[in-house]
Amino acid sequence: MDARSSLQNRTPRKRRKMQRVTMMDVAKLAQVSPSTVSLYLRKPAAVSPAAGQEIARAISTLGYVPNLVAGGLAAASSKVVSIIVPSIRNAFFAETVSTLQSELAAEGLQVILGHSEYGEDQEEALVRTALAWAPAAVVLTGLSHNAETRKLLRASGVPVVEMWEIGGEPIDMAVGFSHPQVGASAARHLLSKGRRRVAFLGARMQEDHRAAKRASGFVEEARRAAEPASCEIVNHPGAATVEAGSLLLNRALQQIPDLDGIACSNDLIALGALFECQRQGIAVPDNIAVVGFGDLDFSASCIPSLTTIRPSGDLIGKEVARLILAGIHGEQPPAASRIIDTGHVLIERRST
């Protein structure tokens, strides 16, 4: 798929206009006064155990998050956008965040960045903190979140954009691409080069759901081809690094001795695989063809240059910013425009 920007075919669920859950709502459900709720939030031990239990139950049911912004500062909250990424060490998101920050700064908005380390509970904690400061919008990475995070965001009334992935039901809006389709593109490319003993090398796929979806798309495409390929997924439990790529290639060679093609969950793993091929005297692409993901800066200049898939991180940033700014300006995007497919591009170089 090489379209830079297109709308997903299906029509998403129409966004419901939701009001932020207030302290009054909590008090009503708990059958106590607002002042009792306020006291509980400041000093839980100062209210009776029975009242505290009812208030806590109401807060959980409604997904209430206390607003830490004082009344006189409320206007300032509309100038902050919270962005949560899986890791600040991951270069893939840097382009998107940088573009987002530039686009939003031009409109006087500031960015607060958090990273979840691929943990859904940590993401929930970051969302709670962000909502407490009444942000203008919240930007999450991917569509996989725990139930509590979804409930909090849907109850908040704050615009939410999930980036870097489409294909499921978003909380509000989504900008990105299909990860199974990325995996399928890598498989088709290797098959077109005559490769029939292939593997997908990935890291941390038990937590990185998007990489796992690329792996699934790769395997499905390889096995349903007119001439089906023998295919394996090889996963490293740690971070996706160059060192991990070297380890993964060795494991893949043990599992598939006549391996002739690999797709990697990112370019760092692909670079590690290239280094390991050089150490072992394995010719690339003559003996093993290598496909990466991300089109990082070194991909065009390593030896051999790396065939990879570019996810258009800058375009994702621009589209996310456009949706946020439209909402701030009172414009409601039509239902069909709330999910934006930015596509992906396979860039063929010397490694395949």
Coordinates of C-alpha atoms in Angstrom, one line a residue:
M1 CA 0.0 0.0 0.0
D2 CA 1.6 3.3 -1.1
A3 CA -1.1 5.8 -0.6
R4 CA 0.2 8.8 1.4
S5 CA -3.2 9.7 2.8
S6 CA -6.6 8.1 2.3
L7 CA -9.7 7.5 4.3
Q8 CA -10.5 4.1 5.7
N9 CA -13.3 2.4 3.8
R10 CA -15.6 1.7 6.7
T11 CA -17.6 4.5 8.3
P12 CA -16.6 4.8 12.0
R13 CA -19.0 5.2 14.9
K14 CA -20.2 8.7 15.1
R15 CA -18.6 10.5 18.0
R16 CA -20.9 11.4 20.8
K17 CA -20.5 14.8 22.4
M18 CA -19.7 14.0 26.0
Q19 CA -19.7 16.3 29.0
R20 CA -16.8 16.0 31.5
V21 CA -17.8 14.1 34.6
T22 CA -17.9 16.5 37.5
M23 CA -17.7 16.4 41.3
M24 CA -21.5 17.0 41.4
D25 CA -22.0 13.8 39.4
V26 CA -19.9 11.8 41.9
A27 CA -21.7 13.4 44.8
K28 CA -25.1 12.5 43.3
L29 CA -24.2 8.9 42.6
A30 CA -22.6 8.4 46.1
Q31 CA -25.5 10.2 47.7
V32 CA -23.2 12.6 49.6
S33 CA -22.6 16.4 49.4
P34 CA -20.1 17.8 46.9
S35 CA -18.1 19.2 49.9
T36 CA -17.8 15.6 51.2
V37 CA -16.4 14.5 47.9
S38 CA -14.0 17.4 47.9
L39 CA -12.8 16.5 51.4
Y40 CA -12.4 12.9 50.4
L41 CA -10.2 13.9 47.4
R42 CA -8.0 16.0 49.7
K43 CA -8.0 13.9 52.8
P44 CA -9.6 10.5 52.4
A45 CA -9.2 9.6 56.1
A46 CA -11.3 12.7 57.1
V47 CA -14.6 11.2 55.8
S48 CA -16.4 8.2 57.3
P49 CA -15.3 4.7 55.9
A50 CA -18.9 4.2 54.6
A51 CA -18.9 7.5 52.8
G52 CA -15.4 7.0 51.4
Q53 CA -16.4 3.6 50.1
E54 CA -19.4 5.0 48.2
I55 CA -17.4 7.9 46.8
A56 CA -14.6 5.6 45.6
R57 CA -17.2 3.4 44.0
A58 CA -18.8 6.4 42.2
I59 CA -15.4 7.7 41.0
S60 CA -14.6 4.3 39.5
T61 CA -18.0 3.9 37.9
L62 CA -18.1 7.3 36.4
G63 CA -14.4 7.4 35.4
Y64 CA -14.0 10.7 37.3
V65 CA -10.7 12.5 37.3
P66 CA -10.2 15.5 39.6
N67 CA -9.4 18.8 37.8
L68 CA -6.2 20.1 39.3
V69 CA -6.5 23.4 37.4
A70 CA -7.9 26.2 39.6
G71 CA -10.8 28.1 38.3
G72 CA -8.8 31.2 37.5
L73 CA -6.3 29.1 35.5
A74 CA -8.8 27.1 33.6
A75 CA -8.1 28.9 30.4
A76 CA -4.5 27.9 30.5
S77 CA -5.4 24.2 30.4
S78 CA -6.7 24.7 26.8
K79 CA -3.1 25.4 25.7
V80 CA -1.7 22.0 26.6
V81 CA -1.8 18.8 24.5
S82 CA -0.7 15.5 26.2
I83 CA 1.1 13.1 24.0
I84 CA 1.9 9.6 25.2
V85 CA 4.3 7.3 23.3
P86 CA 5.6 3.8 24.2
S87 CA 9.2 5.0 24.6
I88 CA 11.2 8.1 24.2
R89 CA 14.2 6.0 23.2
N90 CA 12.3 4.8 20.1
A91 CA 13.4 6.9 17.1
F92 CA 10.3 6.0 15.2
F93 CA 8.1 8.4 17.1
A94 CA 10.5 11.3 17.2
E95 CA 9.6 12.5 13.7
T96 CA 5.9 12.4 14.6
V97 CA 6.2 14.2 17.9
S98 CA 8.5 16.8 16.4
T99 CA 6.1 17.5 13.6
L100 CA 3.2 17.6 16.0
Q101 CA 5.0 20.0 18.3
S102 CA 5.8 22.4 15.4
E103 CA 2.2 22.4 14.1
L104 CA 0.6 22.9 17.5
A105 CA 3.2 25.6 18.6
A106 CA 2.2 27.7 15.6
E107 CA -1.3 27.9 17.2
G108 CA 0.0 28.7 20.7
L109 CA -0.3 25.1 22.0
Q110 CA 2.3 23.4 24.2
V111 CA 3.1 19.7 24.3
I112 CA 3.5 17.5 27.4
L113 CA 5.2 14.2 26.5
G114 CA 5.0 11.0 28.5
H115 CA 6.2 7.5 27.8
S116 CA 4.6 4.2 28.9
E117 CA 7.4 1.8 28.2
Y118 CA 4.8 -0.3 26.4
G119 CA 2.9 -0.9 29.7
E120 CA -0.8 -0.4 29.7
D121 CA -1.0 0.2 33.4
Q122 CA 1.7 2.9 33.1
E123 CA -0.2 4.4 30.2
E124 CA -3.3 4.6 32.4
A125 CA -1.4 6.4 35.1
L126 CA -0.1 8.9 32.5
V127 CA -3.7 9.4 31.2
R128 CA -5.0 10.1 34.7
T129 CA -2.3 12.7 35.3
A130 CA -2.9 14.3 32.0
L131 CA -6.7 14.5 32.5
A132 CA -6.2 16.1 35.9
W133 CA -4.8 19.1 34.1
A134 CA -7.7 19.4 31.7
P135 CA -5.7 19.2 28.4
A136 CA -7.0 20.5 25.1
A137 CA -6.5 17.0 23.7
V138 CA -4.9 13.7 24.5
V139 CA -2.8 11.8 21.9
L140 CA -2.1 8.1 22.4
T141 CA 0.0 5.7 20.4
G142 CA -1.8 2.7 19.0
L143 CA -5.3 1.3 19.6
S144 CA -4.4 -1.2 22.5
H145 CA -5.3 0.2 25.9
N146 CA -6.7 -1.3 29.1
A147 CA -10.4 -0.9 29.9
E148 CA -9.9 1.7 32.5
T149 CA -8.0 4.0 30.2
R150 CA -10.8 3.8 27.6
K151 CA -13.4 4.6 30.3
L152 CA -11.5 7.6 31.6
L153 CA -11.0 9.1 28.2
R154 CA -14.6 8.5 27.0
A155 CA -15.9 10.1 30.2
S156 CA -13.5 13.1 30.0
G157 CA -15.1 14.9 27.0
V158 CA -11.5 15.7 25.9
P159 CA -10.7 15.1 22.2
V160 CA -8.6 11.9 21.8
V161 CA -6.5 11.0 18.8
E162 CA -4.8 7.5 18.6
M163 CA -1.9 7.6 16.3
W164 CA 0.3 5.1 14.4
E165 CA -2.4 2.6 14.0
I166 CA -5.8 2.0 12.4
G167 CA -7.9 -1.1 11.9
G168 CA -9.9 -1.2 15.2
E169 CA -12.5 0.9 17.0
P170 CA -10.9 4.1 18.1
I171 CA -11.9 5.9 21.3
D172 CA -12.5 9.0 19.3
M173 CA -10.2 9.6 16.3
A174 CA -7.3 7.7 14.8
V175 CA -4.5 8.5 12.4
G176 CA -2.1 5.9 11.1
F177 CA -1.8 2.8 9.0
S178 CA -2.6 -1.0 9.1
H179 CA 0.2 -3.0 10.6
P180 CA -0.9 -6.3 9.2
Q181 CA -0.8 -4.7 5.8
V182 CA 2.8 -3.6 6.4
G183 CA 3.7 -7.2 7.3
A184 CA 2.0 -8.4 4.2
S185 CA 3.9 -5.9 2.0
A186 CA 7.2 -7.2 3.3
A187 CA 6.2 -10.8 2.6
R188 CA 5.0 -10.0 -0.9
H189 CA 8.3 -8.3 -1.6
L190 CA 10.4 -11.2 -0.4
L191 CA 8.2 -13.7 -2.4
S192 CA 8.6 -11.5 -5.5
K193 CA 12.4 -12.1 -5.1
G194 CA 11.9 -15.8 -5.1
R195 CA 12.4 -16.3 -1.4
R196 CA 10.6 -19.3 0.1
R197 CA 12.2 -19.9 3.5
V198 CA 11.5 -16.8 5.4
A199 CA 11.2 -15.5 8.9
F200 CA 9.9 -12.4 10.8
L201 CA 12.3 -11.2 13.4
G202 CA 10.8 -9.0 16.2
A203 CA 11.4 -7.9 19.7
R204 CA 9.2 -7.3 22.7
M205 CA 6.2 -8.5 20.7
Q206 CA 4.4 -9.6 23.8
E207 CA 4.1 -5.9 24.6
D208 CA 4.5 -4.2 21.3
H209 CA 1.2 -5.1 19.8
R210 CA 1.8 -3.2 16.6
A211 CA 5.0 -5.2 15.8
A212 CA 3.0 -8.4 16.6
K213 CA 0.4 -7.4 14.1
R214 CA 3.1 -6.8 11.4
A215 CA 4.4 -10.3 12.2
S216 CA 0.9 -11.8 11.8
G217 CA 0.4 -10.0 8.5
F218 CA 3.7 -11.3 7.2
V219 CA 3.0 -14.9 8.1
E220 CA -0.5 -14.9 6.7
E221 CA 0.6 -13.4 3.4
A222 CA 3.6 -15.8 3.1
R223 CA 1.5 -18.9 3.7
R224 CA -1.4 -18.0 1.4
A225 CA 0.8 -17.2 -1.6
A226 CA 0.4 -19.1 -4.9
E227 CA 3.6 -20.8 -3.9
P228 CA 3.4 -20.8 -0.1
A229 CA 6.6 -20.0 1.8
S230 CA 7.9 -21.8 4.9
C231 CA 7.6 -19.1 7.5
E232 CA 8.5 -18.6 11.2
I233 CA 8.2 -15.8 13.7
V234 CA 11.3 -15.3 16.0
N235 CA 10.8 -13.1 19.0
H236 CA 13.3 -11.5 21.4
P237 CA 11.8 -10.7 24.8
G238 CA 14.0 -7.5 25.3
A239 CA 14.2 -4.2 23.5
A240 CA 14.4 -3.9 19.7
T241 CA 18.1 -3.1 19.4
V242 CA 21.0 -3.8 17.0
E243 CA 22.3 -6.4 19.4
A244 CA 18.8 -8.1 19.4
G245 CA 19.0 -8.3 15.6
S246 CA 22.2 -10.2 15.7
L247 CA 20.8 -12.7 18.3
L248 CA 17.5 -13.1 16.3
L249 CA 19.3 -13.9 13.1
N250 CA 21.3 -16.6 14.8
R251 CA 18.1 -18.1 16.2
A252 CA 16.4 -17.9 12.9
L253 CA 19.3 -19.8 11.2
Q254 CA 19.0 -22.5 13.8
Q255 CA 15.2 -22.9 13.2
I256 CA 15.4 -22.5 9.4
P257 CA 18.9 -23.7 8.3
D258 CA 18.2 -22.8 4.6
L259 CA 16.8 -19.4 5.5
D260 CA 16.7 -17.1 2.5
G261 CA 14.7 -14.0 3.5
I262 CA 13.9 -12.0 6.7
A263 CA 11.6 -9.2 7.6
C264 CA 12.4 -7.3 10.8
S265 CA 10.1 -5.4 13.1
N266 CA 12.3 -2.3 12.8
D267 CA 15.4 -1.1 11.1
L268 CA 17.6 -1.5 14.2
I269 CA 16.9 -5.2 14.2
A270 CA 17.6 -5.3 10.5
L271 CA 20.9 -3.5 10.9
G272 CA 21.9 -6.1 13.6
A273 CA 21.0 -8.9 11.2
L274 CA 23.1 -7.3 8.5
F275 CA 26.1 -7.0 10.8
E276 CA 25.7 -10.7 11.8
C277 CA 25.5 -11.7 8.2
Q278 CA 28.8 -9.9 7.6
R279 CA 30.4 -11.6 10.6
Q280 CA 29.3 -15.0 9.3
G281 CA 30.2 -14.4 5.7
I282 CA 26.5 -14.6 4.6
A283 CA 26.0 -12.7 1.4
V284 CA 23.1 -10.2 1.4
P285 CA 21.0 -10.4 -0.7
D286 CA 22.4 -13.4 -2.5
N287 CA 21.9 -15.8 0.4
I288 CA 19.5 -13.9 2.6
A289 CA 17.4 -10.9 1.7
V290 CA 16.6 -8.4 4.4
V291 CA 13.6 -6.0 4.8
G292 CA 13.4 -3.5 7.7
F293 CA 10.7 -1.1 9.0
G294 CA 10.9 2.6 9.7
D295 CA 13.4 4.0 7.2
L296 CA 15.6 5.4 9.9
D297 CA 18.5 7.7 8.9
F298 CA 21.1 5.0 8.5
S299 CA 18.9 2.8 6.3
A300 CA 20.0 4.4 3.0
S301 CA 23.7 4.5 3.9
C302 CA 24.5 1.2 5.6
I303 CA 26.2 -1.5 3.5
P304 CA 24.3 -2.9 1.8
S305 CA 21.6 -0.2 1.9
L306 CA 18.5 -1.5 3.6
T307 CA 15.2 -2.2 1.9
T308 CA 12.6 -0.9 4.3
I309 CA 9.1 0.3 4.8
R310 CA 8.5 3.9 5.6
P311 CA 5.4 4.7 7.8
S312 CA 5.3 8.4 7.0
G313 CA 5.7 9.6 10.6
D314 CA 5.7 13.3 9.6
L315 CA 2.3 12.9 7.8
I316 CA 0.9 11.2 10.9
G317 CA 2.0 14.2 13.0
K318 CA 0.4 16.7 10.6
E319 CA -2.9 14.9 10.4
V320 CA -3.1 14.5 14.2
A321 CA -2.4 18.2 14.6
R322 CA -5.1 19.0 12.0
L323 CA -7.7 17.1 13.9
I324 CA -6.8 18.6 17.2
L325 CA -6.8 22.2 15.9
A326 CA -10.1 21.6 14.1
G327 CA -11.7 20.5 17.4
I328 CA -10.2 23.5 19.3
H329 CA -11.7 25.8 16.6
G330 CA -15.1 24.3 17.1
E331 CA -15.1 22.3 13.9
Q332 CA -16.4 18.7 14.1
P333 CA -14.8 16.5 11.4
P334 CA -17.4 14.4 9.5
A335 CA -17.6 10.8 10.7
A336 CA -15.8 9.4 7.7
S337 CA -12.8 11.8 8.3
R338 CA -12.2 10.7 11.9
I339 CA -10.1 7.7 10.9
I340 CA -7.3 8.7 8.6
D341 CA -5.1 6.1 6.8
T342 CA -1.7 7.6 6.1
G343 CA -0.5 4.5 4.3
H344 CA 3.1 3.1 4.0
V345 CA 5.7 2.9 1.3
L346 CA 8.1 0.1 0.6
I347 CA 11.5 1.5 -0.4
E348 CA 13.6 -1.1 -2.3
R349 CA 17.4 -0.8 -1.8
R350 CA 20.4 -3.2 -2.1
S351 CA 19.5 -5.7 0.7
T352 CA 16.8 -7.5 -1.3

